[in-house]
Amino acid sequence: MAAEPRSIDRRTFSLGMLVALAACNRSEKSEAAMTYGASSRFPSSSPTAMTTASFWTQWRDRFVSPEGRVVDTGNGDISHSEGQSYGLLLALQADDRATFARIASWTEANLARSDMALYAWRWDPQTRGVTDANNATDGDIVIAWALSLAAQRWAEPQWGERSATVRAAIRQHCVVSRFGRQLLLPGVAGFVESDKVVLNPSYFVWPALDHFARIDGMAAWNPVISDGEDLLRLARFGAHKLPSDWIVVSGEKAVAPAPDKPPRFGYDAIRVALWGAQGNRSAITAPIASWWRSCLAQHRPIPAWVDVVTGEEANYALSNGGAAIAGRLLGTASPTQLSEDYFAASQQLLAQS
């Protein structure tokens, strides 16, 4: 198997006991009641709206270059399809058409592959070019989602047309039939072996896939959605029944943590909670919510990761981004300061959308 397309070192920052205590004192909201609307606007009088608007301005000014490149400040200032996709989605939610257009233009000029309507995942400022042409399917999904929503909001048909071609390419190149299932690959190359397929549970961006099903028809996406939901229900490991960052599927019901990667519920798998909360998948997020609640009930910070095999925990807390995702899922307090780290700050804004 080729190297995974996402070998990014994620940094975390301890929140301390205060966040845990504050979270414990907030009432819990029903996960099923948390709906997501990427194209909606927050009311201007809402405290959440004012915080989100401030966060967006900070995020844009800190991480988006004048030409529209989203800069991963925690990893040598590289850019990748993940960051570009988040920038598009966040600009859309902020109703910032100018920034959306800049990010879309840079993405197409620098990451769009010539052989298929997908995006190279990694661009390095040292070489000023793509250093890994393999795609990251979650980035492609969010790009296609944001382009489709932007075409509807701003009446720009070319964005809608590009979204349609990307969606078709995802179905053609990133979905395989194995073990009686339709499996969503993390990338075109390096994840299918003769006896198993490697998947990333956090790449199932449920609100995007639901949107695709509405506009392309259920027949196009329902098998991917239903099999993905089933696989994530099977991907519950260890005492806390949590998904690992990477899994291997070797049979219809045979799902296990990927053996060549740390078996952790960590920096990737935390987005299972993010997309699950936004996509109303409470059946998928329930074990995560239960684990996080148990930490808060013990008046201790939620650890940044936990080994789903041994139970070992990180000796530091979730980043501000992880804390914001936990706040979204549980209905508890979220950090009020935007992280200076690209990944954590992105999670904060996505969790508040």
JSON list of C-alpha atoms in Angstrom, two decimals, residues 84 88 101-113 117-119 143 147 158-159 162-163 165-166:
[
{"chain": "A", "resi": 84, "resn": "GLN", "atom": "CA", "xyz": [-8.66, 24.63, 0.25]},
{"chain": "A", "resi": 88, "resn": "LEU", "atom": "CA", "xyz": [-14.28, 27.37, 0.41]},
{"chain": "A", "resi": 101, "resn": "ALA", "atom": "CA", "xyz": [-13.59, 33.10, -5.60]},
{"chain": "A", "resi": 102, "resn": "ARG", "atom": "CA", "xyz": [-9.91, 33.60, -4.75]},
{"chain": "A", "resi": 103, "resn": "ILE", "atom": "CA", "xyz": [-9.66, 30.21, -3.04]},
{"chain": "A", "resi": 104, "resn": "ALA", "atom": "CA", "xyz": [-11.53, 28.46, -5.85]},
{"chain": "A", "resi": 105, "resn": "SER", "atom": "CA", "xyz": [-9.28, 30.06, -8.47]},
{"chain": "A", "resi": 106, "resn": "TRP", "atom": "CA", "xyz": [-6.04, 29.07, -6.72]},
{"chain": "A", "resi": 107, "resn": "THR", "atom": "CA", "xyz": [-7.33, 25.54, -6.14]},
{"chain": "A", "resi": 108, "resn": "GLU", "atom": "CA", "xyz": [-8.18, 25.00, -9.81]},
{"chain": "A", "resi": 109, "resn": "ALA", "atom": "CA", "xyz": [-4.93, 26.56, -11.03]},
{"chain": "A", "resi": 110, "resn": "ASN", "atom": "CA", "xyz": [-2.63, 24.63, -8.69]},
{"chain": "A", "resi": 111, "resn": "LEU", "atom": "CA", "xyz": [-4.28, 21.42, -7.46]},
{"chain": "A", "resi": 112, "resn": "ALA", "atom": "CA", "xyz": [-6.67, 20.33, -10.23]},
{"chain": "A", "resi": 113, "resn": "ARG", "atom": "CA", "xyz": [-5.39, 17.15, -11.88]},
{"chain": "A", "resi": 117, "resn": "ALA", "atom": "CA", "xyz": [-11.59, 15.85, -12.16]},
{"chain": "A", "resi": 118, "resn": "LEU", "atom": "CA", "xyz": [-9.97, 15.43, -8.75]},
{"chain": "A", "resi": 119, "resn": "TYR", "atom": "CA", "xyz": [-7.32, 17.39, -6.86]},
{"chain": "A", "resi": 143, "resn": "ILE", "atom": "CA", "xyz": [-14.72, 21.11, -2.57]},
{"chain": "A", "resi": 147, "resn": "LEU", "atom": "CA", "xyz": [-18.93, 24.64, -5.19]},
{"chain": "A", "resi": 158, "resn": "GLN", "atom": "CA", "xyz": [-19.62, 27.29, -13.70]},
{"chain": "A", "resi": 159, "resn": "TRP", "atom": "CA", "xyz": [-19.14, 26.35, -10.07]},
{"chain": "A", "resi": 162, "resn": "ARG", "atom": "CA", "xyz": [-17.36, 21.89, -11.87]},
{"chain": "A", "resi": 163, "resn": "SER", "atom": "CA", "xyz": [-18.98, 20.37, -8.79]},
{"chain": "A", "resi": 165, "resn": "THR", "atom": "CA", "xyz": [-17.70, 16.78, -12.75]},
{"chain": "A", "resi": 166, "resn": "VAL", "atom": "CA", "xyz": [-15.88, 16.33, -9.44]}
]
